[in-house]
Coordinates of C-alpha atoms in Angstrom, one line a residue:
T1 CA -23.8 -10.5 -5.4
D2 CA -23.0 -7.0 -4.0
E3 CA -19.3 -7.9 -3.7
E4 CA -19.1 -9.0 -7.3
E5 CA -20.8 -5.9 -8.5
R6 CA -18.4 -3.7 -6.5
I7 CA -15.4 -5.6 -7.9
E8 CA -16.6 -5.2 -11.4
E9 CA -17.2 -1.4 -10.8
I10 CA -13.6 -1.1 -9.4
I11 CA -12.1 -3.0 -12.3
S12 CA -14.0 -0.9 -14.9
A13 CA -12.8 2.3 -13.3
S14 CA -9.1 1.1 -13.0
Q15 CA -6.6 2.0 -15.7
K16 CA -3.0 0.9 -15.0
F17 CA -3.5 -0.7 -11.5
I18 CA -6.0 -1.2 -8.7
Y19 CA -5.3 0.6 -5.4
M20 CA -6.4 -1.5 -2.5
V21 CA -6.8 0.1 1.0
A22 CA -5.1 -2.0 3.6
Y23 CA -6.7 -0.4 6.7
T24 CA -9.9 1.1 7.8
G25 CA -9.7 4.5 9.6
I26 CA -6.9 7.0 9.5
T27 CA -3.6 5.9 8.0
G28 CA -1.6 3.9 10.5
S29 CA -4.2 3.9 13.2
G30 CA -7.0 1.7 11.7
V31 CA -7.6 -2.0 11.9
S32 CA -5.6 -4.2 9.5
E33 CA -7.8 -6.0 7.0
D34 CA -7.3 -9.6 5.9
L35 CA -6.8 -8.7 2.2
Q36 CA -6.2 -12.2 0.8
P37 CA -9.9 -13.1 0.3
L38 CA -10.6 -9.8 -1.5
L39 CA -7.4 -10.2 -3.6
D40 CA -8.5 -13.6 -4.6
S41 CA -11.9 -12.4 -5.6
I42 CA -10.6 -9.5 -7.7
R43 CA -8.1 -11.8 -9.5
K44 CA -11.0 -14.0 -10.7
Y45 CA -12.1 -11.0 -12.8
T46 CA -8.9 -9.3 -13.9
K47 CA -5.1 -9.5 -14.4
T48 CA -4.8 -5.8 -13.6
P49 CA -2.0 -5.3 -11.0
I50 CA -3.1 -4.7 -7.5
Y51 CA -1.2 -2.4 -5.2
V52 CA -1.9 -2.1 -1.5
G53 CA -1.6 1.2 0.3
F54 CA -2.8 3.2 3.3
G55 CA -0.8 2.4 6.4
V56 CA 2.2 0.9 4.6
N57 CA 5.6 1.6 6.2
E58 CA 8.9 -0.2 6.9
K59 CA 7.2 -2.3 9.6
T60 CA 4.1 -3.3 7.6
A61 CA 5.4 -3.6 4.0
R62 CA 6.2 -7.3 4.0
E63 CA 2.8 -8.2 5.4
R64 CA 0.9 -5.8 3.1
V65 CA 2.6 -7.0 -0.1
K66 CA 1.5 -10.6 0.4
G67 CA -0.7 -11.6 -2.5
A68 CA -0.5 -8.1 -4.1
D69 CA 1.7 -6.9 -6.9
G70 CA 3.2 -4.1 -4.8
V71 CA 2.7 -1.5 -2.2
I72 CA 2.2 2.3 -2.3
V73 CA 3.8 4.3 0.5
G74 CA 2.9 7.9 1.2
S75 CA 2.4 8.9 4.8
A76 CA 5.7 7.4 6.0
F77 CA 7.6 9.7 3.6
V78 CA 5.4 12.7 4.3
N79 CA 6.1 12.3 8.0
I80 CA 9.8 12.6 7.3
L81 CA 9.4 15.5 5.0
L82 CA 7.3 17.5 7.5
N83 CA 9.7 17.0 10.3
E84 CA 10.9 20.5 10.9
T85 CA 13.9 19.4 13.0
L86 CA 15.6 17.8 10.0
S87 CA 17.6 19.6 7.4
H88 CA 16.8 19.1 3.7
T89 CA 19.8 16.8 3.4
Q90 CA 18.7 14.7 6.4
K91 CA 15.1 14.5 5.0
I92 CA 16.5 13.2 1.7
A93 CA 18.8 10.7 3.5
Q94 CA 15.9 9.4 5.7
C95 CA 13.5 9.1 2.7
S96 CA 16.2 7.2 0.8
E97 CA 16.9 4.9 3.8
L98 CA 13.1 4.3 4.3
A99 CA 12.8 3.3 0.6
S100 CA 15.7 0.9 0.9
V101 CA 14.3 -0.7 4.0
I102 CA 10.9 -1.1 2.5
K103 CA 12.4 -2.6 -0.7
E104 CA 14.4 -5.1 1.5
Q105 CA 11.2 -6.0 3.4
I106 CA 9.3 -6.7 0.2
N107 CA 12.1 -8.6 -1.5
S108 CA 13.1 -10.8 1.5

C-alpha cells in the first residue's frame, strides 16, 4: 500500500531515530493527530526509536509521548529565548523550569 511504501521510505532514511510530526499546520496551532495507529504501523517494520515533535510543550508532552520513545521540544524553548522582556538569567531559569516540568509530565 501507499502507507507501507511511505513507512519503508522513512525507515530507510532514518539513522538514529524517527521524527514523527504530532500536528498538522504551524507548531502549536494545528490539529492534533491520533498517532497510535501510525506508531503501530511503523513498529511493524523497525525497532528504531520514534520521537514525537512539533507542538510539544509542558501541556502536551504527556499526551504526545504515549506510544513513542520520547518527545522533541523546540518552539516552547525558542519562545522563552526570544522574549525580550526577560534577562539572560531569567531565560535560563525559565528554560530549566520548562525542561523539568516536561520531564515530570513524561515520567508521571
